[in-house]
Tab-separated table of C-alpha atoms in Angstrom:
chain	number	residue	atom	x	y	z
V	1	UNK	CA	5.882	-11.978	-8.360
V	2	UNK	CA	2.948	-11.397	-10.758
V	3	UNK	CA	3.469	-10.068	-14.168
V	4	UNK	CA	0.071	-8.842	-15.478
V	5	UNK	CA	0.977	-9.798	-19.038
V	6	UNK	CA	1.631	-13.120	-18.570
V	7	UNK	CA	0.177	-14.429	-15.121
V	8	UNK	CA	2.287	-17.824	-14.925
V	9	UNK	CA	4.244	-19.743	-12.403
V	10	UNK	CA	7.438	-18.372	-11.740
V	11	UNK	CA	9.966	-20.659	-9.491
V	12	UNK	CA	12.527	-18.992	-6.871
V	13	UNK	CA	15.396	-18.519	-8.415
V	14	UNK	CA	13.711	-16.513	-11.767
V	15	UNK	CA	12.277	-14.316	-8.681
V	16	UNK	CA	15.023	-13.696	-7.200
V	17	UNK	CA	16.663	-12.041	-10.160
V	18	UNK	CA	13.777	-10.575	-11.180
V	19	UNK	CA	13.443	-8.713	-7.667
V	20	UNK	CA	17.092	-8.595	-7.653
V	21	UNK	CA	16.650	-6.373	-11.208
V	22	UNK	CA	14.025	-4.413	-9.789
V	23	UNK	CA	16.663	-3.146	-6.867
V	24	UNK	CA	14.645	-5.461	-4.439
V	25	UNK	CA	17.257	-7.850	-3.379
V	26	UNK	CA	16.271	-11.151	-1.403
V	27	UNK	CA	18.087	-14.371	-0.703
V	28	UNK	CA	16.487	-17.392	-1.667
V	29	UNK	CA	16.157	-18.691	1.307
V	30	UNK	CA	14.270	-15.233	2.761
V	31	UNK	CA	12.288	-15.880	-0.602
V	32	UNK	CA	10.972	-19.048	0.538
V	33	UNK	CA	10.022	-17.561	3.878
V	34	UNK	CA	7.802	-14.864	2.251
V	35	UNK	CA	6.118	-17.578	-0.021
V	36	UNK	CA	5.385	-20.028	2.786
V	37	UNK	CA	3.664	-17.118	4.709
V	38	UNK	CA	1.996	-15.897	1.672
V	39	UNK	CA	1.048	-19.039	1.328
V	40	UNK	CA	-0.308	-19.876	4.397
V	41	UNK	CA	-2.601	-16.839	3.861
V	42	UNK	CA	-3.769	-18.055	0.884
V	43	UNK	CA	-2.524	-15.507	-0.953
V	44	UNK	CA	-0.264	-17.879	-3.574
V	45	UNK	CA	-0.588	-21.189	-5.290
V	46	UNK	CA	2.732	-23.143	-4.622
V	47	UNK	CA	3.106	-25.712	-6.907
V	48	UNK	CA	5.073	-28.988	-6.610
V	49	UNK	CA	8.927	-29.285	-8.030
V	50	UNK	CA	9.440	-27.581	-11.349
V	51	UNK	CA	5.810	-26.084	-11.417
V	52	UNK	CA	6.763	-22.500	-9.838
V	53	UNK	CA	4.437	-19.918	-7.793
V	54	UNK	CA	1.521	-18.148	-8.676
V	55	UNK	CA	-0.977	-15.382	-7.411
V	56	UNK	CA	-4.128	-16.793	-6.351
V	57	UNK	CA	-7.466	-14.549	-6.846
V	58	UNK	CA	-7.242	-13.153	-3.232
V	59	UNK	CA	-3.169	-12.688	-3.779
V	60	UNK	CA	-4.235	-11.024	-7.403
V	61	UNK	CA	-6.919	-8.657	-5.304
V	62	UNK	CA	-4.332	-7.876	-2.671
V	63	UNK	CA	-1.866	-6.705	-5.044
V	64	UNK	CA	-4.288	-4.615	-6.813
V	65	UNK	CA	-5.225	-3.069	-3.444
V	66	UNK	CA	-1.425	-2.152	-3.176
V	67	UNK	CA	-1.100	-0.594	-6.249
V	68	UNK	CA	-4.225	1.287	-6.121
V	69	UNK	CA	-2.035	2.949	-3.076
C-alpha cells in the first residue's frame, strides 16, 4: 500500500484493513504472499519486525505506471 501523502512503512495488519476499507479484501496470510513476491521483484522494502513495508523507487514507478492506466 502506498499513500502518496505520507510514503511510510505500513505493517500487515494496518493493510489489511486498509484494503479491507477500500472493498479489496485479503487475508493476511494471502497478504504476505503478495509482499514476498513483490518483494522478490524488488518492487518493496520489507523491513524487519515492527518496521512495516514500503514502496521502493521501482515499486513507486510501477504504481505510477498503473495509475497512469
Amino acid at each position: 500500500y502506498y499513500n502518496e501523502y505520507l510514503p511510510r512503512p505500513l505493517g500487515r495488519k494496518k493493510m489489511v484493513q486498509v484494503l479491507g476499507e477500500r472493498g479489496l479484501p485479503v487475508s493476511e496470510g494471502s497478504l504476505r504472499t503478495i509482499l514476498s513476491v513483490m518483494a522478490r521483484d524488488g518492487l518493496l522494502h520489507v523491513g524487519r519486525t515492527k518496521q512495516g513495508t514500503l514502496l521502493s523507487e521501482k515499486g513507486r514507478a510501477f504504481y505510477q505506471t498503473l495509475c497512469a492506466q
